[in-house]
PDB file of C-alpha atoms and ligand atoms in Angstrom:
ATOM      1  CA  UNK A   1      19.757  11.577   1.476  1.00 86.00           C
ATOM      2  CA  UNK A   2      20.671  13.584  -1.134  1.00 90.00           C
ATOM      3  CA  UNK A   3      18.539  16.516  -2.608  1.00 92.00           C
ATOM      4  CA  UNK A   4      17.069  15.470  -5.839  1.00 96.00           C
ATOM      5  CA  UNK A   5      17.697  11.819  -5.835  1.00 97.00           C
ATOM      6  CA  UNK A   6      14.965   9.342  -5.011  1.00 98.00           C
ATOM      7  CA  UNK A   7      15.061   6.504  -2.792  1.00 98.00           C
ATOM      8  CA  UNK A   8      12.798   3.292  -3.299  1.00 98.00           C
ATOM      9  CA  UNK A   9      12.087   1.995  -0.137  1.00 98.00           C
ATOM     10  CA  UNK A  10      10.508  -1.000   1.336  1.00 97.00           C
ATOM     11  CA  UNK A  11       8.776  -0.815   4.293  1.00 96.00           C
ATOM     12  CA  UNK A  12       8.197  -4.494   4.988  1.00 95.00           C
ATOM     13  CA  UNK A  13       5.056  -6.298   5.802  1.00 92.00           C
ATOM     14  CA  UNK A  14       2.571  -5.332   8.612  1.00 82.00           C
ATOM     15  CA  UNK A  15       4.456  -5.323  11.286  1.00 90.00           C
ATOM     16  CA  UNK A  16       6.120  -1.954  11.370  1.00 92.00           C
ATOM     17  CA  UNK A  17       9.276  -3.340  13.461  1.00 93.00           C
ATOM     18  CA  UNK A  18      10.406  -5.492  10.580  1.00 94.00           C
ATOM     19  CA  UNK A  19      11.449  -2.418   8.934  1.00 96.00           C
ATOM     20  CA  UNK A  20      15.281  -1.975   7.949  1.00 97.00           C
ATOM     21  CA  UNK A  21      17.348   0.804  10.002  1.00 97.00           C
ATOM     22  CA  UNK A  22      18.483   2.060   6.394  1.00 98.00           C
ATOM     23  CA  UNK A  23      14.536   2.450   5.059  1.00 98.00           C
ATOM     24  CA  UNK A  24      13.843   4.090   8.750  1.00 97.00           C
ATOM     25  CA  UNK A  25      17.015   6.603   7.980  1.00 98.00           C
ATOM     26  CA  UNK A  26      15.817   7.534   4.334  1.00 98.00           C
ATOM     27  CA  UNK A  27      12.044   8.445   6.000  1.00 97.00           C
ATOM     28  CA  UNK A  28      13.924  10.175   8.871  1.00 98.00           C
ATOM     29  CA  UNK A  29      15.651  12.275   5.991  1.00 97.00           C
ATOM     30  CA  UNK A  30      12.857  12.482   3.274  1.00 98.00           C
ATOM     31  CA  UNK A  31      11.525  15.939   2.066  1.00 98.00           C
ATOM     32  CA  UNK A  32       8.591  14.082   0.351  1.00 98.00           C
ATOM     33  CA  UNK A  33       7.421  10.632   0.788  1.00 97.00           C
ATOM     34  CA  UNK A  34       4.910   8.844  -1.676  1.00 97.00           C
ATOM     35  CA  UNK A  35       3.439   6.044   0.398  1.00 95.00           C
ATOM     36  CA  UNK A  36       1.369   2.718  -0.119  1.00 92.00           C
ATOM     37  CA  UNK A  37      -1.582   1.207   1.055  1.00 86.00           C
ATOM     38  CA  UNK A  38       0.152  -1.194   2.703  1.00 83.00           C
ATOM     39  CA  UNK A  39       2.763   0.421   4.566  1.00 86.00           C
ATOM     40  CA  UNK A  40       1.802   0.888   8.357  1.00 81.00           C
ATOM     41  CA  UNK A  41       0.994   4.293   9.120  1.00 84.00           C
ATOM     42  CA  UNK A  42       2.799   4.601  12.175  1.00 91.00           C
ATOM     43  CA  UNK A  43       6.254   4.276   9.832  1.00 95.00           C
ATOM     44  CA  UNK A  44       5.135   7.952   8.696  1.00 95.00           C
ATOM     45  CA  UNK A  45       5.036   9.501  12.013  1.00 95.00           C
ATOM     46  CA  UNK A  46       9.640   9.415  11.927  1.00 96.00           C
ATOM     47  CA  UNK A  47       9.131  11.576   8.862  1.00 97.00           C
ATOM     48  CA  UNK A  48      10.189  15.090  10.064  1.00 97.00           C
ATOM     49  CA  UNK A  49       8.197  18.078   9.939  1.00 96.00           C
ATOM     50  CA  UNK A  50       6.995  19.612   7.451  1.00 96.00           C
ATOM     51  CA  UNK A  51       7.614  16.611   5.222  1.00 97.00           C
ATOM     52  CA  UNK A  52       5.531  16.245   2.370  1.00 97.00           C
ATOM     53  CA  UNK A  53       3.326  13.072   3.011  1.00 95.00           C
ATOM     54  CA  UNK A  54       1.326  12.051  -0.259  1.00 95.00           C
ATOM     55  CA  UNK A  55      -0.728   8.947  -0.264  1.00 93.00           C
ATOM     56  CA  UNK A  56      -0.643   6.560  -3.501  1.00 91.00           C
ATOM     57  CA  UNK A  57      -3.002   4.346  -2.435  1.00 81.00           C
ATOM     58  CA  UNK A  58      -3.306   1.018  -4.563  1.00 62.00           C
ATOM     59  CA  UNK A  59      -6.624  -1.683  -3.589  1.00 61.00           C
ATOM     60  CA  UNK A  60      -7.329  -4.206  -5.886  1.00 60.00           C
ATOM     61  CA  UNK A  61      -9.122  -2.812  -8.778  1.00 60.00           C
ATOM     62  CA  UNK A  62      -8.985   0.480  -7.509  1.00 63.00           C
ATOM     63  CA  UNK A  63      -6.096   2.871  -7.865  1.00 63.00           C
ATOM     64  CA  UNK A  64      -6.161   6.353  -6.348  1.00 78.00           C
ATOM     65  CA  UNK A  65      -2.844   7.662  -8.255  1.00 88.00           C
ATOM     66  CA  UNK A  66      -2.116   5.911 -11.916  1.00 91.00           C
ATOM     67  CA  UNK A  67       1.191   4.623 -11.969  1.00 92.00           C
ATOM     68  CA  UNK A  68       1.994   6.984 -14.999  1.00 94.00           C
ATOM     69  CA  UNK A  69       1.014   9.861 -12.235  1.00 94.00           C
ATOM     70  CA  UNK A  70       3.291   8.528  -9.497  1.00 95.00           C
ATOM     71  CA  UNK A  71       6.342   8.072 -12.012  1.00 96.00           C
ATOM     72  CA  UNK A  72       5.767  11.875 -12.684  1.00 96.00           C
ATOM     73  CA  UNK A  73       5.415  12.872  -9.446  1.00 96.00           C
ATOM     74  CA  UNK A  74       8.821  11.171  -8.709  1.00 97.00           C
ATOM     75  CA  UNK A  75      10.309  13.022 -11.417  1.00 97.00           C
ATOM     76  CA  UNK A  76       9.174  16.253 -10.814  1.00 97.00           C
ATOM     77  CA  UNK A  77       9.870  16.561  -6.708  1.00 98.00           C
ATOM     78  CA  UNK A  78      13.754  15.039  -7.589  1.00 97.00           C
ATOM     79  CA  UNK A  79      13.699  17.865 -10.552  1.00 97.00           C
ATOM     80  CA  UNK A  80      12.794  20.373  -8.128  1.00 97.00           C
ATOM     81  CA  UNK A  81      15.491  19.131  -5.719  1.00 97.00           C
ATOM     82  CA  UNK A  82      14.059  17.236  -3.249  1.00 98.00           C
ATOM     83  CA  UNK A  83      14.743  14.214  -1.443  1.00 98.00           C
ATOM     84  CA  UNK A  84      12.105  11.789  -2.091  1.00 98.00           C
ATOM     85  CA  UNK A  85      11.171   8.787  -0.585  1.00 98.00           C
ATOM     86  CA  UNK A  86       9.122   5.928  -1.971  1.00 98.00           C
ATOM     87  CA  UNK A  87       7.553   3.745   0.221  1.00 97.00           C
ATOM     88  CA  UNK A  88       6.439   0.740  -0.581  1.00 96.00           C
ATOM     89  CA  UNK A  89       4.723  -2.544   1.367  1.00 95.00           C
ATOM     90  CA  UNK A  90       7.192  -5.606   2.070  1.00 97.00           C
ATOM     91  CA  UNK A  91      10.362  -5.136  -0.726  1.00 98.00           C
ATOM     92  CA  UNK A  92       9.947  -3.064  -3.709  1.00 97.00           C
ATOM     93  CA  UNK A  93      11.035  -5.275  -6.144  1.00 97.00           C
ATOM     94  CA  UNK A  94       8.819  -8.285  -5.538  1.00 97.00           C
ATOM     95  CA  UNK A  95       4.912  -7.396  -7.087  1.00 95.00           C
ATOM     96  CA  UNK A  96       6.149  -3.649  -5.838  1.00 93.00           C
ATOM     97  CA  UNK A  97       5.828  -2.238  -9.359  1.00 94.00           C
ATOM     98  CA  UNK A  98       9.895  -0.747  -8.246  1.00 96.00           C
ATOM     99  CA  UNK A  99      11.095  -1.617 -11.141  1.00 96.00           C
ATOM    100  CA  UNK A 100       9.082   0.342 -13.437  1.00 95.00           C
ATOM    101  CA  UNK A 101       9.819   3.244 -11.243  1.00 96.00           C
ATOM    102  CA  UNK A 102      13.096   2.981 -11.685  1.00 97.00           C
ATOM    103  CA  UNK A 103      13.034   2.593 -15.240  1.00 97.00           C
ATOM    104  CA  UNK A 104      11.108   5.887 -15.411  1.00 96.00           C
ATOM    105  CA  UNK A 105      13.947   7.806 -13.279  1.00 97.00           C
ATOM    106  CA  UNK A 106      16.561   5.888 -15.203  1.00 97.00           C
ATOM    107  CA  UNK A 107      15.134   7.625 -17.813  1.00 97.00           C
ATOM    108  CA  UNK A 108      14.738  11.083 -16.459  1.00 97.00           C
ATOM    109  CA  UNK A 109      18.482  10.751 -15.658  1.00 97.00           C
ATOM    110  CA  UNK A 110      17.249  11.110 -11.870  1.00 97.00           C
ATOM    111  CA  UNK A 111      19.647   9.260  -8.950  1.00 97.00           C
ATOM    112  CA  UNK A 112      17.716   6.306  -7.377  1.00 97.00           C
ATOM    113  CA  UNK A 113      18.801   3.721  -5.004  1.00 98.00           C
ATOM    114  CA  UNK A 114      16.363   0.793  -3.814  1.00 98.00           C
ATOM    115  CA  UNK A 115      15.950  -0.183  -0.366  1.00 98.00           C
ATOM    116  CA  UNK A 116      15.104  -4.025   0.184  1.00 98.00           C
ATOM    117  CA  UNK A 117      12.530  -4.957   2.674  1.00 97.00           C
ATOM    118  CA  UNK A 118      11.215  -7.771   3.847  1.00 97.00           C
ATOM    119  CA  UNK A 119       8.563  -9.342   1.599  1.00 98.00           C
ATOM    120  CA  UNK A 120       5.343 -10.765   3.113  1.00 97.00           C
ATOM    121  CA  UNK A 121       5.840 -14.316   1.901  1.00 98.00           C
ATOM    122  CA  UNK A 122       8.734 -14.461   4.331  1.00 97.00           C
ATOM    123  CA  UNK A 123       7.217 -12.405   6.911  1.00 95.00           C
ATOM    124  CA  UNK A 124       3.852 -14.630   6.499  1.00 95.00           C
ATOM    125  CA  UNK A 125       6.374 -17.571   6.561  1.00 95.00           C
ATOM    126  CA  UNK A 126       8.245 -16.439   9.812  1.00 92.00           C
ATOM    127  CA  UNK A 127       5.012 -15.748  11.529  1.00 90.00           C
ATOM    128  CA  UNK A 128       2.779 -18.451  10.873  1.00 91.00           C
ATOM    129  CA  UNK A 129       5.658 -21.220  11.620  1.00 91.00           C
ATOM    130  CA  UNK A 130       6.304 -22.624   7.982  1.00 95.00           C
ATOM    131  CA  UNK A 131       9.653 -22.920   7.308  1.00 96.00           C
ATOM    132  CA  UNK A 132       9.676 -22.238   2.976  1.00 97.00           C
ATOM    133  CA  UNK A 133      12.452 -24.527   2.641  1.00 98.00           C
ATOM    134  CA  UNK A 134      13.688 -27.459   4.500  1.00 97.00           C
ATOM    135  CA  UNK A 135      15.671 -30.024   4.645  1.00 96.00           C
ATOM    136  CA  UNK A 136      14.803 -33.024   3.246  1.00 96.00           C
ATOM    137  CA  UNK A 137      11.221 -31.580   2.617  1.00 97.00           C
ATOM    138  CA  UNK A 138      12.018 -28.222   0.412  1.00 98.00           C
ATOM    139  CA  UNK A 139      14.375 -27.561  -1.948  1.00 98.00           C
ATOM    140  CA  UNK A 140      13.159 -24.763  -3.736  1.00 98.00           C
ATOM    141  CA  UNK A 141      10.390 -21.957  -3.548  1.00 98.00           C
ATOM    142  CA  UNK A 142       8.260 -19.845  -5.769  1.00 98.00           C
ATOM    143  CA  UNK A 143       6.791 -16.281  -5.550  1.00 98.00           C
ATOM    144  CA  UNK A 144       4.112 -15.937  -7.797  1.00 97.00           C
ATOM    145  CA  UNK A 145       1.093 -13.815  -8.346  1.00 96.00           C
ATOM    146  CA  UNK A 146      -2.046 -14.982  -8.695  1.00 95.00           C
ATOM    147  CA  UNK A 147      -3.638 -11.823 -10.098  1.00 91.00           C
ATOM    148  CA  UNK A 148      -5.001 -12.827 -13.966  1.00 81.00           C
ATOM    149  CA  UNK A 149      -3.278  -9.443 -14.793  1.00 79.00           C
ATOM    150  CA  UNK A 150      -0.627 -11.631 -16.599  1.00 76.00           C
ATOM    151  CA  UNK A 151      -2.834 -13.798 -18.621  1.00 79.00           C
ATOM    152  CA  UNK A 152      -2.236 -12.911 -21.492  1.00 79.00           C
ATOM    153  CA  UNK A 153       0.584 -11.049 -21.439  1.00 81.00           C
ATOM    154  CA  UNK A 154       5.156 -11.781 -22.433  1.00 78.00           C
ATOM    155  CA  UNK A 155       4.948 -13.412 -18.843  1.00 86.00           C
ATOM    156  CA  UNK A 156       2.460 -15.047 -18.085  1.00 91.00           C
ATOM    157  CA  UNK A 157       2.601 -17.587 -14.634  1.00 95.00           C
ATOM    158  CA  UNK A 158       3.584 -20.748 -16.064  1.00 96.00           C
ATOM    159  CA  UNK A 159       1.102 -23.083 -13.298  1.00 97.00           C
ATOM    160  CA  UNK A 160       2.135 -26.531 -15.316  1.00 97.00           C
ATOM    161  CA  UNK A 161       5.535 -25.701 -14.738  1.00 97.00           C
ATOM    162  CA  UNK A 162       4.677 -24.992 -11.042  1.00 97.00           C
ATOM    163  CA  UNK A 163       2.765 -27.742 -10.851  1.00 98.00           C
ATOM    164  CA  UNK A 164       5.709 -30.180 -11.151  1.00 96.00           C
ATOM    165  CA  UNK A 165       8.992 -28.274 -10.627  1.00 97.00           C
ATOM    166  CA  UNK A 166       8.712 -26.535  -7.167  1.00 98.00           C
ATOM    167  CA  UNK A 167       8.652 -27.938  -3.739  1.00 98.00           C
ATOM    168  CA  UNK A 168       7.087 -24.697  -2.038  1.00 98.00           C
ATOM    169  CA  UNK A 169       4.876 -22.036  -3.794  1.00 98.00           C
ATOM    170  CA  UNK A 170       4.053 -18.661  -1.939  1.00 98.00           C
ATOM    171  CA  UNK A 171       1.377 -17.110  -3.895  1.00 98.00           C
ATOM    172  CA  UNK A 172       0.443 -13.220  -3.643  1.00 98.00           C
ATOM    173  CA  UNK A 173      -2.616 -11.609  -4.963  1.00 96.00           C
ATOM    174  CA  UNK A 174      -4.524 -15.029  -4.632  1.00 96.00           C
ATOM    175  CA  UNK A 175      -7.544 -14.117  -2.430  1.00 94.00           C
ATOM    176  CA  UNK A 176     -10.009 -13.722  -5.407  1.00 94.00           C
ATOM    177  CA  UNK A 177      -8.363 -16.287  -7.333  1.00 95.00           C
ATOM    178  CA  UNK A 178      -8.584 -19.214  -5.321  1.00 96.00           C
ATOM    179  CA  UNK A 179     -10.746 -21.829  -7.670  1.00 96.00           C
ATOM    180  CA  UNK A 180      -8.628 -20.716 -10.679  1.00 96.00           C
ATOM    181  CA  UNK A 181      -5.138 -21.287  -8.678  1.00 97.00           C
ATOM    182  CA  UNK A 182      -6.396 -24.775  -7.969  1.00 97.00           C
ATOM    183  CA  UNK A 183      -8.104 -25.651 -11.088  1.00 97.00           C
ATOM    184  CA  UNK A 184      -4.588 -24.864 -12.889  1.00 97.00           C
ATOM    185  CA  UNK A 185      -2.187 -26.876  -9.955  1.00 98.00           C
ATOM    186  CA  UNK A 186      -4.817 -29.830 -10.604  1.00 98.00           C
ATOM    187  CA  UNK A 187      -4.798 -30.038 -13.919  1.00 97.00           C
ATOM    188  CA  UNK A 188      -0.726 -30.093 -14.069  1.00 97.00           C
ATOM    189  CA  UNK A 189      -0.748 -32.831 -11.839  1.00 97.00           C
ATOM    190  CA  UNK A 190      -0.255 -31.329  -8.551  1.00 98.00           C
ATOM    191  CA  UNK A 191      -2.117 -33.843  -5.958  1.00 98.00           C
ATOM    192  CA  UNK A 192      -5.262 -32.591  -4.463  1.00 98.00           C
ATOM    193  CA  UNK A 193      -3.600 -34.266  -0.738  1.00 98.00           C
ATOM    194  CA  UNK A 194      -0.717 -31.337  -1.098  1.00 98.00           C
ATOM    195  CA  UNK A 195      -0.752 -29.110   2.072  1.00 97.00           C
ATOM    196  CA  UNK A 196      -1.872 -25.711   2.263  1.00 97.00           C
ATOM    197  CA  UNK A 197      -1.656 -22.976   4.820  1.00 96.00           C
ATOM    198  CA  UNK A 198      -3.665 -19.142   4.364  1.00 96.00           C
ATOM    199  CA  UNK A 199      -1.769 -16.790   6.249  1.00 96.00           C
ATOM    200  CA  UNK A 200      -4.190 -13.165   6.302  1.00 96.00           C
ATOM    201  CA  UNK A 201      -2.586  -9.865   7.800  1.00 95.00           C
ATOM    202  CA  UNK A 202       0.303 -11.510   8.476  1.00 94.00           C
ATOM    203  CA  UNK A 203       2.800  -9.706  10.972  1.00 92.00           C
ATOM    204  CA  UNK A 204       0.100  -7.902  12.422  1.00 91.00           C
ATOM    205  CA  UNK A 205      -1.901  -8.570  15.578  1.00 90.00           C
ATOM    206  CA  UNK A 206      -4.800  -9.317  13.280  1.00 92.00           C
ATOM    207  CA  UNK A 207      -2.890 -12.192  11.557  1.00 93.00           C
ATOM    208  CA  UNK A 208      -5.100 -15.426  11.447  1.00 93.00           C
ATOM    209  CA  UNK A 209      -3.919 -18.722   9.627  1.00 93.00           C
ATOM    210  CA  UNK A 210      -5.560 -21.631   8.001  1.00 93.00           C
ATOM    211  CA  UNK A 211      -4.287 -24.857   7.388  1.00 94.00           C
ATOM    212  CA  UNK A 212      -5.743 -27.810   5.126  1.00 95.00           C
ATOM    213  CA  UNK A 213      -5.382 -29.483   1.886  1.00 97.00           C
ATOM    214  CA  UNK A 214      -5.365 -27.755  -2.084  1.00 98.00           C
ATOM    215  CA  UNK A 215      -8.578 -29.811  -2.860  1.00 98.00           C
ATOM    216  CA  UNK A 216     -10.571 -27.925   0.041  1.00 97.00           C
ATOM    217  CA  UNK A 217      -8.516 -24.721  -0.034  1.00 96.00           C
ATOM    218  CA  UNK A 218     -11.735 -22.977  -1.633  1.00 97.00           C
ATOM    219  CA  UNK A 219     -14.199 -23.958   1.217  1.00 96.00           C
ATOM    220  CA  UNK A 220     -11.856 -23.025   3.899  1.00 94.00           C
ATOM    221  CA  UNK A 221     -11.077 -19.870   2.565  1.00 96.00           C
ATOM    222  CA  UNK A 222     -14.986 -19.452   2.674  1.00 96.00           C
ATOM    223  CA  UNK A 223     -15.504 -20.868   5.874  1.00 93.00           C
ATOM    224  CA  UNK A 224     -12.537 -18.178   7.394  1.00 92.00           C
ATOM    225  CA  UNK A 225     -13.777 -15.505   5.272  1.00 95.00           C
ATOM    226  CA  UNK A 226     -10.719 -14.795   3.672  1.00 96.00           C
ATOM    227  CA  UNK A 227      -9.985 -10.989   3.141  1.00 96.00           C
ATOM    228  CA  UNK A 228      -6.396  -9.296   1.387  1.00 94.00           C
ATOM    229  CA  UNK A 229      -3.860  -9.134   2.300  1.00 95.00           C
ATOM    230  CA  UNK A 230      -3.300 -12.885   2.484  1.00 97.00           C
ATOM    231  CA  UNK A 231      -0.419 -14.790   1.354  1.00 97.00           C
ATOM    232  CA  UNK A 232      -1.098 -18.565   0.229  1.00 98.00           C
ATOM    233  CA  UNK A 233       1.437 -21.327   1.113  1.00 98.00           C
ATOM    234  CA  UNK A 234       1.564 -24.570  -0.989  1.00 98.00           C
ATOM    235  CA  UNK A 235       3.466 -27.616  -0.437  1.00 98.00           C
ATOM    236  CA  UNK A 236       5.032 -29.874   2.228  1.00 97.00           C
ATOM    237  CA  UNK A 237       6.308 -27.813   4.565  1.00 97.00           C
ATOM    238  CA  UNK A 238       2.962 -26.285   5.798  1.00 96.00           C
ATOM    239  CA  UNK A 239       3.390 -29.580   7.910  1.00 94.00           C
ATOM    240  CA  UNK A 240       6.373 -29.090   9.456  1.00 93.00           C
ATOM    241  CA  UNK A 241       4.266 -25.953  11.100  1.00 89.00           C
ATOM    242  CA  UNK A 242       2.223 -28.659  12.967  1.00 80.00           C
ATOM    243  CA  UNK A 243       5.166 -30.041  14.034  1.00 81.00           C
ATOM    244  CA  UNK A 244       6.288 -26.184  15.381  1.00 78.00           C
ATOM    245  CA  UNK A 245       3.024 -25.564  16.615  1.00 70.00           C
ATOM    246  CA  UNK A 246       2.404 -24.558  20.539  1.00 62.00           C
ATOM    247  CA  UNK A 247       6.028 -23.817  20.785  1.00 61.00           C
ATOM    248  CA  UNK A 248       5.568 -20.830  19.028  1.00 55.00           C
ATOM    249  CA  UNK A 249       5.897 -17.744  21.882  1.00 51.00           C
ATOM    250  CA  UNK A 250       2.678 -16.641  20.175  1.00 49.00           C
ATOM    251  CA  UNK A 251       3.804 -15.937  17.256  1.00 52.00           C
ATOM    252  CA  UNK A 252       1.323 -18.713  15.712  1.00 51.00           C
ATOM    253  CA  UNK A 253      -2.268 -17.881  14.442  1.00 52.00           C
ATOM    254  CA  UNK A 254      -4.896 -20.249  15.319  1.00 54.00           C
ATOM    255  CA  UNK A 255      -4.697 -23.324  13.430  1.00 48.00           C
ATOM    256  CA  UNK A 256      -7.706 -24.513  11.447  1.00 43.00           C
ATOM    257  CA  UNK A 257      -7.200 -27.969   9.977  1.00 43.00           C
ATOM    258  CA  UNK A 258      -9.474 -28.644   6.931  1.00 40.00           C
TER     259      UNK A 258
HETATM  260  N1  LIG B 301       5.729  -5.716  -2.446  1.00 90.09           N
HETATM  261  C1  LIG B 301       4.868  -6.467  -1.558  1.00 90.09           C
HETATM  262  C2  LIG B 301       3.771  -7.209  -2.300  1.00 90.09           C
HETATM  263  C3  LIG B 301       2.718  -6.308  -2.909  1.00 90.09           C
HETATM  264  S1  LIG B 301       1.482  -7.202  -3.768  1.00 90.09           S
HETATM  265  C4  LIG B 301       5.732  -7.448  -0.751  1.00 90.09           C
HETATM  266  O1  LIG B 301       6.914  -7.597  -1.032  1.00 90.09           O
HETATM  267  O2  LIG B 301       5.202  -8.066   0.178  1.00 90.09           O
HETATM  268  C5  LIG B 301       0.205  -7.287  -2.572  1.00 90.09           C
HETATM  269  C6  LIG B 301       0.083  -8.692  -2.004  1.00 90.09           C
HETATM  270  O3  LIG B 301       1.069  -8.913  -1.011  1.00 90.09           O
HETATM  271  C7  LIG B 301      -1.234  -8.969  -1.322  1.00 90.09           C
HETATM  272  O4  LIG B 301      -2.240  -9.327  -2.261  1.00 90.09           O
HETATM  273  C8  LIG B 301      -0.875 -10.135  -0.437  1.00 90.09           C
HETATM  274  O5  LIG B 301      -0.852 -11.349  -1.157  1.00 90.09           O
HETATM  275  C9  LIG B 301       0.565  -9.811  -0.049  1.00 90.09           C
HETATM  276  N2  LIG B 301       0.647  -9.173   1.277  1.00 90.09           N
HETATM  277  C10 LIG B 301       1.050  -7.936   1.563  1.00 90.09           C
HETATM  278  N3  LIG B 301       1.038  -7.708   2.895  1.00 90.09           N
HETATM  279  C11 LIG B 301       0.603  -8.844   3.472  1.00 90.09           C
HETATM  280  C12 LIG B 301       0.356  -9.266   4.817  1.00 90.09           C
HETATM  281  N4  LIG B 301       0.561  -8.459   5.860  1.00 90.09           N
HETATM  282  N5  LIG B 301      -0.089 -10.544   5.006  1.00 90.09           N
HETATM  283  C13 LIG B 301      -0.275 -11.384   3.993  1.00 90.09           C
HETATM  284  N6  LIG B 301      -0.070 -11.044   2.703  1.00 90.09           N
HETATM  285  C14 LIG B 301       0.357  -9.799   2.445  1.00 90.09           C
END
């Protein structure tokens, strides 16, 4: 990496093997690295020494460096000719805030490059056995947050729209939103009999999975005590997992159907 510049990496989901050669090379080479909460740890330890290692720690509702305060920071270790490194959970640009850092060093007139990583619908996807398109079941997909944050706002999600145009929707941000998610998909006409899958920690040992139907996805999500991270899979092909299942060289969590 070069000194000043800043690189915009994405670690990918739990697992910490899923994580491009390129991202590994920028943490190899990183003077500072600004990391997330959900970035595995063990990623750090290829920083070298001496590297600066400053956590930026986002939970929902609670955030223990403003995103103002990490665009600054960014700024001022390139200024002072550094090579910094920010690290990010699954791929930058997808719920990653990366774009608004970027804008800010676009501003600054500071040299960034992004680093894609693997997002956690796909890893959630890979690891749970639901293909997100297929043939003849899936022809399209849709990444969408279901944090309220956007109510209200230029964009917010457009759930009728969902509702009736998308074969397979992978929803992030969704644990505490549950009743609202289905109240909206109901409403726009999406039937109550459409399959569902909960994928929690996926890509990590810890990774559990819940299958059943939108119309009960509340009570199972109750009944599993679902926790973040958790990724929520709607549509068809959440049955083409059953299909997949016990064929899966243990890459399947156990199967709950609701
Ligand atoms: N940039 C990240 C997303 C950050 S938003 C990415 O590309 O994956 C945070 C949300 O990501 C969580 O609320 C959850 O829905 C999802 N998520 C992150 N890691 C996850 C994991 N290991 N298993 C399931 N969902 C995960």
């Amino acid at each position: 990496m070069r000194p000043g510049t800043v690189s915009i990496v994405g670690a990918g989901p739990g697992d910490p093997e899923l994580i491009t050669l390129k991202a590994l090379k920028r943490i190899r080479e990183a003077d500072v690295i600004l990391y997330d909460r959900l970035v595995g740890e063990e990623l750090l330890d290829y920083a070298k020494e001496g590297a600066v290692r400053l956590y930026c720690g986002k939970s929902p509702g609670r955030h223990a460096m403003s995103q103002e305060r990490i665009n600054e920071t960014l700024v001022a270790y390139a200024r002072s000719g550094k090579a910094v490194v920010r690290l990010k959970g699954g791929d930058p640009l997808v719920f990653g805030r990366g774009g608004e850092e970027a804008l800010a060093l676009a501003e600054h007139r500071i040299p960034y490059e992004i680093v894609p990583g693997v997002t956690s619908a796909i890893a959630a996807a890979a690891s749970a056995g639901i293909p997100l398109t297929h043939r003849g079941v899936s022809a399209s997909l849709a990444v969408v947050t279901g944090s309220r944050c956007s109510e209200g706002s230029d964009a917010p999600v457009r759930w009728d729209m969902l509702a009736r145009g998308v074969d397979t929707i992978a929803i992030y941000m969704g644990v505490g939103q549950l009743a609202h998610i289905r109240e909206e998909l109901l409403k726009h006409g999406k039937p109550g009999s459409t399959p569902v899958a909960l994928v929690e920690r996926a890509a990590t040992p810890e990774q559990r999975v819940v299958t059943g139907t939108l119309a009960r996805i509340c009570r199972l999500a109750e009944e599993m005590r679902l926790a973040n991270p958790a990724l929520i899979v709607i549509g068809d092909v959440v049955l083409v997992r059953e299909r997949l299942l016990g064929f899966g060289l243990g890459l399947f969590g156990e199967a709950v159907n609701g």
